[in-house]
Short mmCIF file of C-alpha atoms and ligand atoms in Angstrom, two decimals:
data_model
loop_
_atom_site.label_atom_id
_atom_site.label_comp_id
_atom_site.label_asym_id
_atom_site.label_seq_id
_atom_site.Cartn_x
_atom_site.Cartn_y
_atom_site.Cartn_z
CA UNK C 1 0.00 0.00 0.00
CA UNK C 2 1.40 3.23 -1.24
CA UNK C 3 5.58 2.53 -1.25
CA UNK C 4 5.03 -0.06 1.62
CA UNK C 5 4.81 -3.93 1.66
CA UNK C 6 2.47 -5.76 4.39
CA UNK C 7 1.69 -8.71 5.15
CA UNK C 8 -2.03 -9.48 3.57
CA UNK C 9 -3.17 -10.31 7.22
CA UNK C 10 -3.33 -6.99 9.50
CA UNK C 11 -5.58 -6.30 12.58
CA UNK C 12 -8.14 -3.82 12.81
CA UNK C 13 -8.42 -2.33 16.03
CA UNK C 14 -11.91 -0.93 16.67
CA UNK C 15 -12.66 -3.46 19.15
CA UNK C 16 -10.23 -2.04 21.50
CA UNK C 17 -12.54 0.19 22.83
CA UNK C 18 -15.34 -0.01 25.19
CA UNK C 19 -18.99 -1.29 24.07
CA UNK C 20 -20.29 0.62 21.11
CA UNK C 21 -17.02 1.71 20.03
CA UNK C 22 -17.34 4.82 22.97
CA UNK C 23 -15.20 4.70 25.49
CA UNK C 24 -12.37 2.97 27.37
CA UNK C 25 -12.59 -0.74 27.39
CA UNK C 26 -13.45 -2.39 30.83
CA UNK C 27 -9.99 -4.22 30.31
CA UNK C 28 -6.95 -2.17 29.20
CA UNK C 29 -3.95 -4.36 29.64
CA UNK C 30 -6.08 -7.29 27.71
CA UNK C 31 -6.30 -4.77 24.64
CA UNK C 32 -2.79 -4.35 25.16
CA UNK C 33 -2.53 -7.63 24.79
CA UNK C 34 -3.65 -7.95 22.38
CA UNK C 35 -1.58 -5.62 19.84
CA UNK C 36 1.78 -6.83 21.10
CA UNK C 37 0.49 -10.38 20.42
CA UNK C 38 -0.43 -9.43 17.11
CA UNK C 39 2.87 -7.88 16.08
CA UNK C 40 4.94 -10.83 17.40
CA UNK C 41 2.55 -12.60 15.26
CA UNK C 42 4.06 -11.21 12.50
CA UNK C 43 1.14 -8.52 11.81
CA UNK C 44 2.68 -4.95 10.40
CA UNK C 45 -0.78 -3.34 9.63
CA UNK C 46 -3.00 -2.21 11.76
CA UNK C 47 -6.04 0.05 10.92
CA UNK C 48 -7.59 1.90 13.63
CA UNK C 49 -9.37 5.59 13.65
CA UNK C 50 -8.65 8.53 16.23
CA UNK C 51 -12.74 8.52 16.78
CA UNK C 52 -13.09 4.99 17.95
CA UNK C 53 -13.19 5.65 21.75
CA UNK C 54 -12.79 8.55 20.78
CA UNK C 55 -9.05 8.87 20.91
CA UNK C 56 -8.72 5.30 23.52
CA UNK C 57 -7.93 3.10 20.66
CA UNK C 58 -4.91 5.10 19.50
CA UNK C 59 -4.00 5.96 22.89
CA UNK C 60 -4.02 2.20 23.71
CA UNK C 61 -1.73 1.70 20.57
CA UNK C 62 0.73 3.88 21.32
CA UNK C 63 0.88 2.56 24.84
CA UNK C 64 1.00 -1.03 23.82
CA UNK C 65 3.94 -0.54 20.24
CA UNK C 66 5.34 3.07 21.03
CA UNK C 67 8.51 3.93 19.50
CA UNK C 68 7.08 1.46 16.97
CA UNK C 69 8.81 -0.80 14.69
CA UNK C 70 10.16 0.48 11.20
CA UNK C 71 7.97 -2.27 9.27
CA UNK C 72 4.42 -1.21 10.89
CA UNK C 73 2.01 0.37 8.72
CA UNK C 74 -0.68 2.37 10.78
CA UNK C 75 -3.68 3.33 8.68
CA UNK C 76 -5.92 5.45 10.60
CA UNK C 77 -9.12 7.58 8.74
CA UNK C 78 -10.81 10.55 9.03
CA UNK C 79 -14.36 12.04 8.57
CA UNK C 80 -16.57 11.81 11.63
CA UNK C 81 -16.43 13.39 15.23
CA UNK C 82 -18.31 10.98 17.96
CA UNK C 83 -21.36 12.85 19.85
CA UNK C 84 -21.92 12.46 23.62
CA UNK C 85 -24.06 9.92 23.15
CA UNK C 86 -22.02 7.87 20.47
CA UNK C 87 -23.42 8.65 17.44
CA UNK C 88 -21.73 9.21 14.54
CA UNK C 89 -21.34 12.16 12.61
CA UNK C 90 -20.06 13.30 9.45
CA UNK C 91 -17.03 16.07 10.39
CA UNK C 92 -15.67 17.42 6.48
CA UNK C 93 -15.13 20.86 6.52
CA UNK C 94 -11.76 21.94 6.34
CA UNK C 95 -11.28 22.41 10.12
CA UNK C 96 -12.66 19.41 11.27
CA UNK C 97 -10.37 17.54 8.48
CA UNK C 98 -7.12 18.96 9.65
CA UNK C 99 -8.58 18.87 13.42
CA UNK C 100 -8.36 14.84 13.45
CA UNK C 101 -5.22 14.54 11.49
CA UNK C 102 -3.72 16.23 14.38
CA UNK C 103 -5.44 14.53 17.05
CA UNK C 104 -4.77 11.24 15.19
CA UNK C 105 -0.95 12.68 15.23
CA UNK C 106 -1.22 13.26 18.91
CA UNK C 107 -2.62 10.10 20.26
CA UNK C 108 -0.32 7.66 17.82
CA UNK C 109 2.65 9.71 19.05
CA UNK C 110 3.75 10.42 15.32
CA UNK C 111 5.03 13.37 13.40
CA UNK C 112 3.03 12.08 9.98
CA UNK C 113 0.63 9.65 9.67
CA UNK C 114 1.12 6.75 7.07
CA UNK C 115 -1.96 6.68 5.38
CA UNK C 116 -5.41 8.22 5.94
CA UNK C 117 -8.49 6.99 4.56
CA UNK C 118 -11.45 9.61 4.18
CA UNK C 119 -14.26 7.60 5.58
CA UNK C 120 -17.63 9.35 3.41
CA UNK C 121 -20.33 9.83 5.68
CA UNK C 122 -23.18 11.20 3.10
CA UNK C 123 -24.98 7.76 4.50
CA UNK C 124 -23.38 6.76 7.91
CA UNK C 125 -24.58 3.08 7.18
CA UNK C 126 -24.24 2.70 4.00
CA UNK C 127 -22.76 3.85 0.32
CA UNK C 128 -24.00 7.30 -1.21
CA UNK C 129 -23.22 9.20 -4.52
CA UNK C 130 -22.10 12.43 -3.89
CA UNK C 131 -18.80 14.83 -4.70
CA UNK C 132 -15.98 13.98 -2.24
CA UNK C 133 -13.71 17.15 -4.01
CA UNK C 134 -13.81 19.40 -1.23
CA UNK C 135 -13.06 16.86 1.67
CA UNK C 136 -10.52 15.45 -0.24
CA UNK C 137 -8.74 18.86 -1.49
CA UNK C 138 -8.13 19.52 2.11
CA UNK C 139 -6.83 16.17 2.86
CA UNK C 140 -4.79 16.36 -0.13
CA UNK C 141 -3.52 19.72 1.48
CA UNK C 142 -2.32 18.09 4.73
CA UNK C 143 -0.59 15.99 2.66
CA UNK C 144 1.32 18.59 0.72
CA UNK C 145 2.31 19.92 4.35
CA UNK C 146 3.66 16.37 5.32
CA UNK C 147 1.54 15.72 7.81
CA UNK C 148 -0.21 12.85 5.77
CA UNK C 149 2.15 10.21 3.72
CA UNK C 150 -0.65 8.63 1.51
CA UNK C 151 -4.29 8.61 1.38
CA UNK C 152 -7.34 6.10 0.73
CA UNK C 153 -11.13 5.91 0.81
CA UNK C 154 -13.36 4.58 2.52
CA UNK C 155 -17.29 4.18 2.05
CA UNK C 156 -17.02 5.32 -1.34
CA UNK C 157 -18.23 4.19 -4.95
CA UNK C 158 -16.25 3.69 -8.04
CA UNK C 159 -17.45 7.23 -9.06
CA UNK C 160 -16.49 8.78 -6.59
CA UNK C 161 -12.87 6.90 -6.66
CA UNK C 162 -12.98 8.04 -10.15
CA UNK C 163 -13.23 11.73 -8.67
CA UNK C 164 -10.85 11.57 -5.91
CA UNK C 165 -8.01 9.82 -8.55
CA UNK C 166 -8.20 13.14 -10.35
CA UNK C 167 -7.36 14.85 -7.11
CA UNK C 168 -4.84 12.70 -5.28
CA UNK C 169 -2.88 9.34 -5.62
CA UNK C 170 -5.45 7.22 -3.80
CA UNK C 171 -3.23 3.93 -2.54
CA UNK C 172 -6.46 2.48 -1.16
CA UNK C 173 -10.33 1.96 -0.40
CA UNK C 174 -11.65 0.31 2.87
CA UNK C 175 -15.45 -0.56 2.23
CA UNK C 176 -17.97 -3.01 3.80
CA UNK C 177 -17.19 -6.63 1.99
CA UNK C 178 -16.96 -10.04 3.10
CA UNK C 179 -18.21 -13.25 1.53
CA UNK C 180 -22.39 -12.49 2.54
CA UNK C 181 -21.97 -9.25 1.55
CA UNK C 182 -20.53 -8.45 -2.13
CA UNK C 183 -21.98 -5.53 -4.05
CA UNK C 184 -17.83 -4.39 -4.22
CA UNK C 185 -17.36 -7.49 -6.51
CA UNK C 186 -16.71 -5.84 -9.90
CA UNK C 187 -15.25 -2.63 -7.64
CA UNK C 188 -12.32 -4.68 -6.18
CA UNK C 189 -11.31 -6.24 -10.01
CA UNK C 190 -11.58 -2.47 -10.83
CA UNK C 191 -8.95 -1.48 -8.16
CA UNK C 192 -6.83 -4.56 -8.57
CA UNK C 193 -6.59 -2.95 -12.00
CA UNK C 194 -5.65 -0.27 -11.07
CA UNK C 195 -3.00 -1.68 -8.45
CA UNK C 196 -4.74 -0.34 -5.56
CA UNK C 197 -5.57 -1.90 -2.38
CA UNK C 198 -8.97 -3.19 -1.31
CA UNK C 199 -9.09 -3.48 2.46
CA UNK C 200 -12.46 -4.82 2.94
CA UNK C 201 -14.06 -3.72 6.79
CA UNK C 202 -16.28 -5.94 8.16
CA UNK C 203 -14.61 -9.00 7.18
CA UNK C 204 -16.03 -11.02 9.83
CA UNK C 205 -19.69 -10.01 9.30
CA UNK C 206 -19.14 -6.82 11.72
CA UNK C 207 -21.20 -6.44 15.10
CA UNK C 208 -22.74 -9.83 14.12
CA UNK C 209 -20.33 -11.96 13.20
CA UNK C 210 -21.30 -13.69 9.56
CA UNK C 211 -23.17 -17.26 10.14
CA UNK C 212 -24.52 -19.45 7.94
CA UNK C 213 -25.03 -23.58 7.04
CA UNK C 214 -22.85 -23.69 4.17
CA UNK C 215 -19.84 -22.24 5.76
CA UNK C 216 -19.89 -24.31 9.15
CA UNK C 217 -20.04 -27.15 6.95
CA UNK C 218 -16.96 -26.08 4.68
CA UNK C 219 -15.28 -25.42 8.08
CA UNK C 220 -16.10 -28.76 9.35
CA UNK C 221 -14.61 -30.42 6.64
CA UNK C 222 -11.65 -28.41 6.29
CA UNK C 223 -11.05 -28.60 10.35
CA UNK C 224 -11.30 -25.07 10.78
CA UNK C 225 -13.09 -22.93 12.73
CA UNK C 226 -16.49 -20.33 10.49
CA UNK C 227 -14.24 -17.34 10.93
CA UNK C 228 -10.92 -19.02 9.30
CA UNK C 229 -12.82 -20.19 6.45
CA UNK C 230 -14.61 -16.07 5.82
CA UNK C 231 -11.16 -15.00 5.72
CA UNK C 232 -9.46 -17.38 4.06
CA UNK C 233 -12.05 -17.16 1.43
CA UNK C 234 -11.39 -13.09 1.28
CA UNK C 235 -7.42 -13.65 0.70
CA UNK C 236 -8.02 -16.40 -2.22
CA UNK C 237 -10.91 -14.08 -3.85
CA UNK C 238 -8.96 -11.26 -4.83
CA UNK C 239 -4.80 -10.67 -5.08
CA UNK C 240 -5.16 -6.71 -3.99
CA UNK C 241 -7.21 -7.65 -1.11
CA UNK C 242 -5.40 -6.99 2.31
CA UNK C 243 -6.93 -7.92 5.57
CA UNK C 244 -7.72 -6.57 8.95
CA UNK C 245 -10.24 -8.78 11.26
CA UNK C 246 -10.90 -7.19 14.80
CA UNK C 247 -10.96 -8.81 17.81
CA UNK C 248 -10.23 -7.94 21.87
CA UNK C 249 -9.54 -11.70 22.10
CA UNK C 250 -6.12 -12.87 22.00
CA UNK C 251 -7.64 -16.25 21.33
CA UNK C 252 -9.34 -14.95 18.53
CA UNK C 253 -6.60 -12.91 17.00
CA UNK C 254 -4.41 -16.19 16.99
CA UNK C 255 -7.43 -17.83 14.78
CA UNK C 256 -7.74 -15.05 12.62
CA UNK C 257 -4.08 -15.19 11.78
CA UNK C 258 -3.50 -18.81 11.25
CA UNK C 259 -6.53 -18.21 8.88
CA UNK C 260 -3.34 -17.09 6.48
CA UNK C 261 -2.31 -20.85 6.10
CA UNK C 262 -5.61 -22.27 5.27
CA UNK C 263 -6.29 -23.17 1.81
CA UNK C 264 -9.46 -23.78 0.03
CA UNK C 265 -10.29 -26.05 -2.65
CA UNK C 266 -12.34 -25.15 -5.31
CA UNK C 267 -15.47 -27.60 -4.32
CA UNK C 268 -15.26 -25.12 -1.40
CA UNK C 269 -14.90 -21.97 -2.54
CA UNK C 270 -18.09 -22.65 -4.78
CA UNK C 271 -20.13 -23.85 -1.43
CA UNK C 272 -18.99 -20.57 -0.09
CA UNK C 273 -19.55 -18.75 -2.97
CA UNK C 274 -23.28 -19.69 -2.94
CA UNK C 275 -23.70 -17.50 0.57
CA UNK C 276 -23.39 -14.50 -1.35
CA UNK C 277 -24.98 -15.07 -4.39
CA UNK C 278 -28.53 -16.28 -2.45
CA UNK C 279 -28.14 -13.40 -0.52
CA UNK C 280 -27.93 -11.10 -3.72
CA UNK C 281 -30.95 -12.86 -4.79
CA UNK C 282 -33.04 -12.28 -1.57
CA UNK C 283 -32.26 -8.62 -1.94
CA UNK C 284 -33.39 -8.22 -5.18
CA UNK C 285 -36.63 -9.73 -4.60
CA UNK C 286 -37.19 -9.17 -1.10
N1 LIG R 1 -14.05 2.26 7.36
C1 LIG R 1 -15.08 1.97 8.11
O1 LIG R 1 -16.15 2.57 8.01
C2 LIG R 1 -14.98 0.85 9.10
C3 LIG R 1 -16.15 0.37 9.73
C4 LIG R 1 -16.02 -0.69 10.60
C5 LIG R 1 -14.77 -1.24 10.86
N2 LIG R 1 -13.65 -0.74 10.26
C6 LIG R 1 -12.32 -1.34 10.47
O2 LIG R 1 -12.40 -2.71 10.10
C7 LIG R 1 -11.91 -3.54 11.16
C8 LIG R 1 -12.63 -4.85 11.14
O3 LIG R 1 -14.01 -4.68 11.38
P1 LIG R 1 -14.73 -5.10 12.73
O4 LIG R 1 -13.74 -5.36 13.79
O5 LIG R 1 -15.77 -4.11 12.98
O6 LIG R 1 -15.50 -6.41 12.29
P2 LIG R 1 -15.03 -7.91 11.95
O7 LIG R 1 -13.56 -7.99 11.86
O8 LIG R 1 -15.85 -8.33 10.81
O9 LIG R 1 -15.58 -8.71 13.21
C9 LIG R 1 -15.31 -8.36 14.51
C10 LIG R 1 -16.25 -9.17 15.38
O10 LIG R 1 -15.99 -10.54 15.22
C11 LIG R 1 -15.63 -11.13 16.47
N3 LIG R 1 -14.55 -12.07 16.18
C12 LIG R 1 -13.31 -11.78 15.71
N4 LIG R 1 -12.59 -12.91 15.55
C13 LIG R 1 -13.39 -13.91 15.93
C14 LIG R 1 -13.22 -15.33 15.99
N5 LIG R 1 -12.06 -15.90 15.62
N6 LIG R 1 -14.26 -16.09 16.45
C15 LIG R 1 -15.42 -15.52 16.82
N7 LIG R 1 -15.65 -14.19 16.79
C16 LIG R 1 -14.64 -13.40 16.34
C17 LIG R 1 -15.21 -10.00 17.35
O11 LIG R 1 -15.48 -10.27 18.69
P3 LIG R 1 -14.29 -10.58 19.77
O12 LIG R 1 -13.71 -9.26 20.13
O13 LIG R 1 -15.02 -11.26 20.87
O14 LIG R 1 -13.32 -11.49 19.08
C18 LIG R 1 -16.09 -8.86 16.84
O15 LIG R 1 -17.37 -8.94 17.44
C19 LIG R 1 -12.18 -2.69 12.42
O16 LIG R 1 -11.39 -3.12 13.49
C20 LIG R 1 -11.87 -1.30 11.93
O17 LIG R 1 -10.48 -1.07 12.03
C21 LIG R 1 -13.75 0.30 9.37
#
């Protein structure tokens, strides 16, 4: 991603904070944890966002890796300011923009931040058409002041990629994907194109972790666990795909990881395949 090299299985740290994303986490040294486990794993990206907590999850990261190794990539993004009461809410103007750069700067304990994705808010949830010029002028700004190394997307369409590419080098996109859940499909052959990096969020199924017949029985026969098998299924689907499950669980993390070794056969990856495609279908004709 941008002039760096990563292994294709990072960790994505949103869990580190306390329920909902909002707040500290009731245990701190577990999240902890957690990250240095992950980097003697052999992990050297780790995504994370200065309003997750707000500012605990990069506080916890810079207590648990600060003066961090040469090789790790942190990817942090940009876009929204937390209310009191958790919400989430869309922060683009100019101010705001250069506002969490520095407070991402500040909690990480850095002087410029590797790469920042602007996260689109024009539909907190979901995907929305809409010019991203002036967010992204000012982020390409704080980049031309070396504050911000490289930048990416995130909750954006291929139109609006199209847009930002005429604005800035854009070395990545981070939208909702995972194998339930694949409107990106023809997006991510676009990008691979293209030689950018697809960084799919939600890998896992999100809040609700993905379930389904058809992969418990793949994992079954493969002697791996549901959540090996989604992610091992993500890294075979696409070469520019780069990964970043969360968990607070070391025990989970470990899984996740050894995910990296599993292969699937083909008579698998169609089973799997299947999940997505039904659920494409039910959509369409609710
Ligand atoms: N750009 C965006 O808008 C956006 C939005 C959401 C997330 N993100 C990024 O994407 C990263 C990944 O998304 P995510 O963490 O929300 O969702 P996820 O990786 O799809 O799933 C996380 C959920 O799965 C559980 N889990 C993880 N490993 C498991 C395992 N081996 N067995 C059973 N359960 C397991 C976690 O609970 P435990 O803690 O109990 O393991 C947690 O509830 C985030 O950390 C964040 O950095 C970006």
């Amino acid at each position: 991603m941008g002039n760096r090299t990563v292994n294709r299985m990072g960790y994505g740290a949103m869990q580190l904070a306390g329920p909902g994303v909002f707040g500290p986490p009731k245990d701190r040294q577990a999240a902890i944890s957690v990250l240095r486990e992950a980097l003697a794993n052999g992990v050297n990206h780790i995504d994370t966002s200065d309003f997750y907590g707000p500012h605990v999850t990069n506080q916890i990261i810079r207590e648990a890796l600060h003066p961090y190794p040469r090789d790790l990539l942190i990817v942090t993004k940009i876009g929204a300011l937390r209310g009191e009461d958790g919400s989430w809410n869309p922060a683009f103007s100019a101010g705001e923009l250069t506002r969490a750069v520095h407070d991402n700067l500040r909690n990480l304990g850095l002087d410029a931040l590797d790469i920042v994705n602007l996260r689109i808010m024009f539909d907190v949830h979901g995907r929305a058409e809409g010019s991203i010029e002036a967010p992204l002028s000012s982020l390409a700004e704080l980049q031309r002041q070396g504050l911000v190394r490289h930048i990416g997307l995130s909750n954006v369409t291929s139109r609006q990629i199209a847009e930002a590419r005429n604005i800035a080098n854009v070395v990545c996109v981070q939208n909702q994907y995972n194998l339930a859940h694949r409107s990106d499909d023809a997006l991510i052959d676009e990008l691979a194109s293209a030689g950018i990096a697809y960084v799919p969020f939600f890998p896992l199924g999100g809040f609700t972790p993905l379930q389904s017949a058809e992969l418990s029985e793949v994992a079954t026969r493969l002697g791996a666990t549901p959540m090996q098998v989604a992610l091992a299924w993500l890294l075979q689907h696409a070469p520019n795909i780069l990964l970043i499950p969360g968990t607070a669980s070391v025990a989970h993390l470990r899984e996740n990881l050894a995910a990296a070794d599993l292969h699937l056969p083909s008579d698998s990856v169609e089973t799997l395949n299947r999940i997505g495609t039904a659920k494409a279908r039910t959509e369409a004709h609710p």
